[in-house]
Amino acid sequence: MFRRIMTATAALAVCATTAFAGDDDVSRRWAVIAGMNLSCPTTASVERSPRDAGNIAAFASPQCNVMLEYYLPQQHFSLVGGYNAETVQWFGSEVDATMQNIVVGARYYPLSKRFALQPYAALMTYTNVAQRHEQHSMSALNGGDGYGRDCTLRLPRVSIAPTVGVDCYIFSSLALEFQYGFPLAIDGKAHVATTCNGRPDVYRMRSNMHRHNIQIGLKATFPFRFTAADGNSLFTLIEMALGIYDPADEPKRETKKERRRMKLGRVLDSY
């Protein structure tokens, strides 16, 4: 399995390099990005019972995001905006909430557009247009012991997220996008109180709703281009999928040092 993953990664890298080799006139005006994102909230403080099972905070189920990007006349900057749904959860999804965010931000690409790998840094704002206040109560059994939870959530209206990411271009106008951000919640709070077996002791968790966010998506840039090099890359990917071609079987290129050794060996053998 690991070998297949490495082989596929190598093939994508070869395709991307081939598609962009010698291509100095990469024109991009705007782009559409569609994908999914995962969020994991941080905890500000926690007092937890040893009988209380489950992760305090973890990545929730993936949610969708759709974004538009506009490249500014300045070569290295762009504006991006769109929509994403973002779910945060605690205690193995016993306490969770989903935000409906309108996203606006700006990106900076340090490299020339002719490179297949395009890392970027960004500053994003998330505006939650869904309800902000939620209250829940629940009870359950855990290994024969009972516990109950009461939670009060105040979802942030606005979050500001420093972000880094990379676009990996498979073809001239098609890329895989990977992004990590850390949305800093403004006026967000979560309080969860847990009691075990009706005891008077109360175990509390508090979160300020700051969170880790990972996004994975497919990005199409316009004007859309499909070159002869892209066709060769697509043909290579099809051959790989059918098992006809494996990049690991390609003969390794000789280095200058190896060629010199071979020439020297032939000269010595002639004497």
Short mmCIF file of C-alpha atoms in Angstrom, two decimals:
data_model
loop_
_atom_site.label_atom_id
_atom_site.label_comp_id
_atom_site.label_asym_id
_atom_site.label_seq_id
_atom_site.Cartn_x
_atom_site.Cartn_y
_atom_site.Cartn_z
CA MET A 1 0.00 0.00 0.00
CA PHE A 2 2.77 2.44 0.97
CA ARG A 3 4.59 1.66 -2.29
CA ARG A 4 1.43 2.41 -4.29
CA ILE A 5 0.96 5.75 -2.52
CA MET A 6 4.58 6.71 -3.16
CA THR A 7 4.27 5.61 -6.79
CA ALA A 8 1.10 7.66 -7.30
CA THR A 9 2.72 10.70 -5.66
CA ALA A 10 5.77 10.36 -7.87
CA ALA A 11 3.59 10.06 -10.96
CA LEU A 12 1.63 13.20 -10.07
CA ALA A 13 4.90 15.06 -9.54
CA VAL A 14 6.19 13.87 -12.93
CA CYS A 15 2.94 14.91 -14.63
CA ALA A 16 3.00 18.34 -13.00
CA THR A 17 6.63 18.92 -13.93
CA THR A 18 5.97 17.82 -17.50
CA ALA A 19 2.91 20.04 -17.84
CA PHE A 20 4.79 23.14 -16.70
CA ALA A 21 8.20 22.48 -18.27
CA GLY A 22 9.14 25.51 -20.34
CA ASP A 23 5.76 27.14 -19.80
CA ASP A 24 6.57 30.75 -18.91
CA ASP A 25 3.26 32.23 -20.05
CA VAL A 26 0.79 30.97 -17.46
CA SER A 27 -2.27 33.21 -17.55
CA ARG A 28 -4.73 32.94 -14.65
CA ARG A 29 -7.55 35.41 -14.09
CA TRP A 30 -9.84 33.60 -11.63
CA ALA A 31 -10.45 30.14 -10.16
CA VAL A 32 -13.12 27.92 -8.63
CA ILE A 33 -12.24 25.76 -5.60
CA ALA A 34 -14.49 22.98 -4.30
CA GLY A 35 -13.64 20.58 -1.49
CA MET A 36 -14.10 19.69 2.15
CA ASN A 37 -12.76 20.90 5.48
CA LEU A 38 -12.18 19.47 8.96
CA SER A 39 -12.10 21.44 12.20
CA CYS A 40 -10.87 20.64 15.71
CA PRO A 41 -11.49 23.17 18.51
CA THR A 42 -8.98 23.96 21.23
CA THR A 43 -9.79 23.77 24.94
CA ALA A 44 -9.00 26.66 27.26
CA SER A 45 -9.34 24.62 30.48
CA VAL A 46 -10.66 21.22 31.54
CA GLU A 47 -11.46 19.36 34.76
CA ARG A 48 -12.21 15.81 33.73
CA SER A 49 -13.48 12.78 35.62
CA PRO A 50 -11.43 9.57 35.19
CA ARG A 51 -14.72 7.72 34.59
CA ASP A 52 -15.60 10.01 31.71
CA ALA A 53 -14.60 8.35 28.42
CA GLY A 54 -14.20 9.97 25.03
CA ASN A 55 -11.90 12.56 23.49
CA ILE A 56 -12.42 16.06 24.81
CA ALA A 57 -11.88 17.61 21.38
CA ALA A 58 -11.30 15.97 18.00
CA PHE A 59 -11.72 16.60 14.29
CA ALA A 60 -15.40 16.49 13.40
CA SER A 61 -17.01 15.05 10.29
CA PRO A 62 -15.95 16.80 7.05
CA GLN A 63 -18.04 19.63 5.67
CA CYS A 64 -18.13 21.19 2.20
CA ASN A 65 -16.65 24.47 1.01
CA VAL A 66 -16.95 26.33 -2.31
CA MET A 67 -14.67 29.28 -3.04
CA LEU A 68 -13.96 31.77 -5.84
CA GLU A 69 -10.52 33.30 -6.32
CA TYR A 70 -9.63 36.40 -8.33
CA TYR A 71 -6.00 37.04 -9.28
CA LEU A 72 -5.01 40.69 -8.97
CA PRO A 73 -2.93 42.40 -11.69
CA GLN A 74 -0.02 42.27 -9.23
CA GLN A 75 1.40 38.84 -9.99
CA HIS A 76 1.63 37.46 -6.46
CA PHE A 77 -1.69 38.47 -4.89
CA SER A 78 -5.28 37.28 -5.09
CA LEU A 79 -8.64 37.77 -3.39
CA VAL A 80 -10.68 34.74 -2.33
CA GLY A 81 -14.19 34.34 -0.97
CA GLY A 82 -17.04 31.88 -0.70
CA TYR A 83 -18.89 29.60 1.68
CA ASN A 84 -17.99 26.81 4.05
CA ALA A 85 -19.83 24.80 6.67
CA GLU A 86 -17.70 24.05 9.72
CA THR A 87 -18.50 21.57 12.49
CA VAL A 88 -16.79 21.59 15.89
CA GLN A 89 -17.22 18.81 18.43
CA TRP A 90 -16.19 17.68 21.91
CA PHE A 91 -16.46 14.38 23.79
CA GLY A 92 -16.78 12.10 20.75
CA SER A 93 -19.54 14.19 19.08
CA GLU A 94 -21.78 14.19 22.18
CA VAL A 95 -21.42 17.97 22.06
CA ASP A 96 -21.18 19.55 18.63
CA ALA A 97 -22.29 22.53 16.57
CA THR A 98 -22.14 23.57 12.91
CA MET A 99 -21.36 27.07 11.68
CA GLN A 100 -22.39 28.40 8.27
CA ASN A 101 -19.55 30.71 7.27
CA ILE A 102 -19.15 33.37 4.61
CA VAL A 103 -15.41 33.45 3.93
CA VAL A 104 -13.41 36.42 2.60
CA GLY A 105 -9.65 36.82 2.47
CA ALA A 106 -6.45 37.53 0.55
CA ARG A 107 -3.59 35.29 -0.55
CA TYR A 108 0.06 35.87 -1.35
CA TYR A 109 1.91 33.51 -3.74
CA PRO A 110 5.70 33.97 -3.47
CA LEU A 111 6.64 31.92 -6.55
CA SER A 112 6.25 32.60 -10.26
CA LYS A 113 3.11 31.12 -11.82
CA ARG A 114 5.16 28.85 -14.05
CA PHE A 115 5.99 26.54 -11.10
CA ALA A 116 3.73 23.50 -10.62
CA LEU A 117 3.80 23.84 -6.82
CA GLN A 118 2.32 27.14 -5.63
CA PRO A 119 2.66 27.66 -1.85
CA TYR A 120 0.78 30.60 -0.38
CA ALA A 121 0.10 32.51 2.81
CA ALA A 122 -3.30 34.02 3.48
CA LEU A 123 -5.39 35.94 5.97
CA MET A 124 -9.04 34.84 6.06
CA THR A 125 -12.18 36.01 7.87
CA TYR A 126 -15.08 33.67 8.69
CA THR A 127 -18.49 35.24 9.33
CA ASN A 128 -21.01 32.82 10.83
CA VAL A 129 -24.49 33.55 9.47
CA ALA A 130 -26.21 30.71 11.38
CA GLN A 131 -27.54 30.85 14.94
CA ARG A 132 -25.02 31.65 17.65
CA HIS A 133 -26.50 30.35 20.90
CA GLU A 134 -27.19 26.67 21.68
CA GLN A 135 -27.94 24.74 24.88
CA HIS A 136 -28.04 20.95 25.20
CA SER A 137 -28.44 18.33 27.93
CA MET A 138 -27.79 14.61 27.63
CA SER A 139 -27.19 11.50 29.73
CA ALA A 140 -25.58 8.15 28.95
CA LEU A 141 -24.04 4.98 30.38
CA ASN A 142 -20.31 4.34 30.22
CA GLY A 143 -19.10 0.94 31.45
CA GLY A 144 -22.01 0.59 33.86
CA ASP A 145 -21.58 4.12 35.21
CA GLY A 146 -23.97 6.87 34.27
CA TYR A 147 -23.09 10.45 33.50
CA GLY A 148 -24.86 13.54 32.31
CA ARG A 149 -23.76 16.66 30.46
CA ASP A 150 -25.09 20.18 30.21
CA CYS A 151 -23.52 22.46 27.62
CA THR A 152 -23.87 26.10 26.64
CA LEU A 153 -22.41 27.20 23.31
CA ARG A 154 -21.92 30.71 22.01
CA LEU A 155 -20.64 30.34 18.46
CA PRO A 156 -18.43 33.18 17.21
CA ARG A 157 -19.95 35.62 14.75
CA VAL A 158 -16.50 36.41 13.31
CA SER A 159 -13.22 34.46 13.24
CA ILE A 160 -9.88 35.60 11.79
CA ALA A 161 -7.58 32.90 10.44
CA PRO A 162 -3.89 33.08 9.52
CA THR A 163 -3.52 30.41 6.86
CA VAL A 164 -0.90 28.57 4.79
CA GLY A 165 -1.44 26.24 1.87
CA VAL A 166 -0.17 24.88 -1.42
CA ASP A 167 -1.66 24.32 -4.87
CA CYS A 168 -0.24 21.26 -6.62
CA TYR A 169 -0.98 21.58 -10.34
CA ILE A 170 -1.66 18.24 -11.99
CA PHE A 171 -2.45 19.94 -15.29
CA SER A 172 -2.03 23.51 -16.50
CA SER A 173 -5.43 24.60 -15.17
CA LEU A 174 -6.24 21.94 -12.60
CA ALA A 175 -4.70 21.64 -9.14
CA LEU A 176 -5.09 19.86 -5.83
CA GLU A 177 -5.23 22.34 -2.96
CA PHE A 178 -4.15 21.67 0.64
CA GLN A 179 -4.66 24.32 3.31
CA TYR A 180 -4.21 24.70 7.06
CA GLY A 181 -5.64 27.60 9.04
CA PHE A 182 -6.12 28.53 12.67
CA PRO A 183 -9.37 30.53 13.00
CA LEU A 184 -9.22 32.78 16.07
CA ALA A 185 -12.77 33.17 17.37
CA ILE A 186 -14.00 36.59 18.44
CA ASP A 187 -16.45 36.32 21.36
CA GLY A 188 -16.91 32.55 21.12
CA LYS A 189 -17.39 30.35 24.17
CA ALA A 190 -18.27 26.75 24.99
CA HIS A 191 -18.98 25.47 28.52
CA VAL A 192 -19.64 21.78 29.25
CA ALA A 193 -20.45 20.52 32.76
CA THR A 194 -20.35 16.74 33.42
CA THR A 195 -21.68 14.89 36.47
CA CYS A 196 -21.08 11.18 37.15
CA ASN A 197 -23.67 8.88 38.83
CA GLY A 198 -25.51 11.85 40.30
CA ARG A 199 -22.54 12.81 42.46
CA PRO A 200 -22.24 16.46 43.55
CA ASP A 201 -18.81 16.73 41.85
CA VAL A 202 -19.00 18.61 38.55
CA TYR A 203 -16.27 18.34 35.92
CA ARG A 204 -16.07 21.32 33.59
CA MET A 205 -14.61 21.98 30.15
CA ARG A 206 -14.28 25.45 28.68
CA SER A 207 -13.29 26.40 25.10
CA ASN A 208 -12.78 29.79 23.50
CA MET A 209 -13.70 28.29 20.10
CA HIS A 210 -10.28 28.80 18.52
CA ARG A 211 -9.74 25.84 16.22
CA HIS A 212 -7.52 24.01 13.75
CA ASN A 213 -8.94 23.82 10.23
CA ILE A 214 -7.72 21.62 7.37
CA GLN A 215 -9.07 22.00 3.83
CA ILE A 216 -8.59 19.74 0.82
CA GLY A 217 -10.01 20.70 -2.55
CA LEU A 218 -9.86 20.66 -6.33
CA LYS A 219 -9.05 23.95 -8.03
CA ALA A 220 -9.81 24.90 -11.65
CA THR A 221 -8.30 28.12 -13.05
CA PHE A 222 -9.61 30.20 -15.93
CA PRO A 223 -9.06 30.85 -18.80
CA PHE A 224 -9.00 27.06 -18.86
CA ARG A 225 -6.05 25.56 -20.75
CA PHE A 226 -5.30 21.99 -21.81
CA THR A 227 -1.97 21.66 -23.59
CA ALA A 228 -0.21 18.83 -25.39
CA ALA A 229 1.89 18.29 -22.26
CA ASP A 230 -1.34 17.93 -20.27
CA GLY A 231 -2.47 15.26 -22.75
CA ASN A 232 0.77 13.33 -22.23
CA SER A 233 0.33 13.58 -18.46
CA LEU A 234 -3.25 12.33 -18.69
CA PHE A 235 -2.11 9.42 -20.85
CA THR A 236 0.54 8.58 -18.21
CA LEU A 237 -2.07 8.60 -15.42
CA ILE A 238 -4.36 6.29 -17.43
CA GLU A 239 -1.46 3.89 -18.04
CA MET A 240 -0.75 3.91 -14.30
CA ALA A 241 -4.38 3.20 -13.46
CA LEU A 242 -4.36 0.23 -15.86
CA GLY A 243 -1.07 -1.07 -14.45
CA ILE A 244 0.76 -0.62 -17.74
CA TYR A 245 3.24 1.97 -16.48
CA ASP A 246 5.11 2.34 -13.19
CA PRO A 247 7.44 5.33 -12.64
CA ALA A 248 9.61 3.11 -10.41
CA ASP A 249 10.52 1.05 -13.50
CA GLU A 250 12.01 4.06 -15.28
CA PRO A 251 15.80 3.77 -15.73
CA LYS A 252 17.72 6.19 -13.56
CA ARG A 253 19.53 9.01 -15.32
CA GLU A 254 23.30 8.87 -15.15
CA THR A 255 24.99 11.68 -13.31
CA LYS A 256 28.01 13.51 -14.68
CA LYS A 257 30.19 11.79 -12.08
CA GLU A 258 28.99 8.34 -13.20
CA ARG A 259 29.61 9.20 -16.87
CA ARG A 260 33.16 10.31 -16.07
CA ARG A 261 33.78 7.03 -14.21
CA MET A 262 32.53 5.02 -17.19
CA LYS A 263 34.73 6.96 -19.61
CA LEU A 264 37.73 6.50 -17.34
CA GLY A 265 36.95 2.78 -17.07
CA ARG A 266 36.84 2.42 -20.86
CA VAL A 267 40.15 4.25 -21.20
CA LEU A 268 41.81 2.01 -18.60
CA ASP A 269 40.36 -1.14 -20.20
CA SER A 270 41.87 -0.14 -23.55
CA TYR A 271 45.42 -0.44 -22.15
#
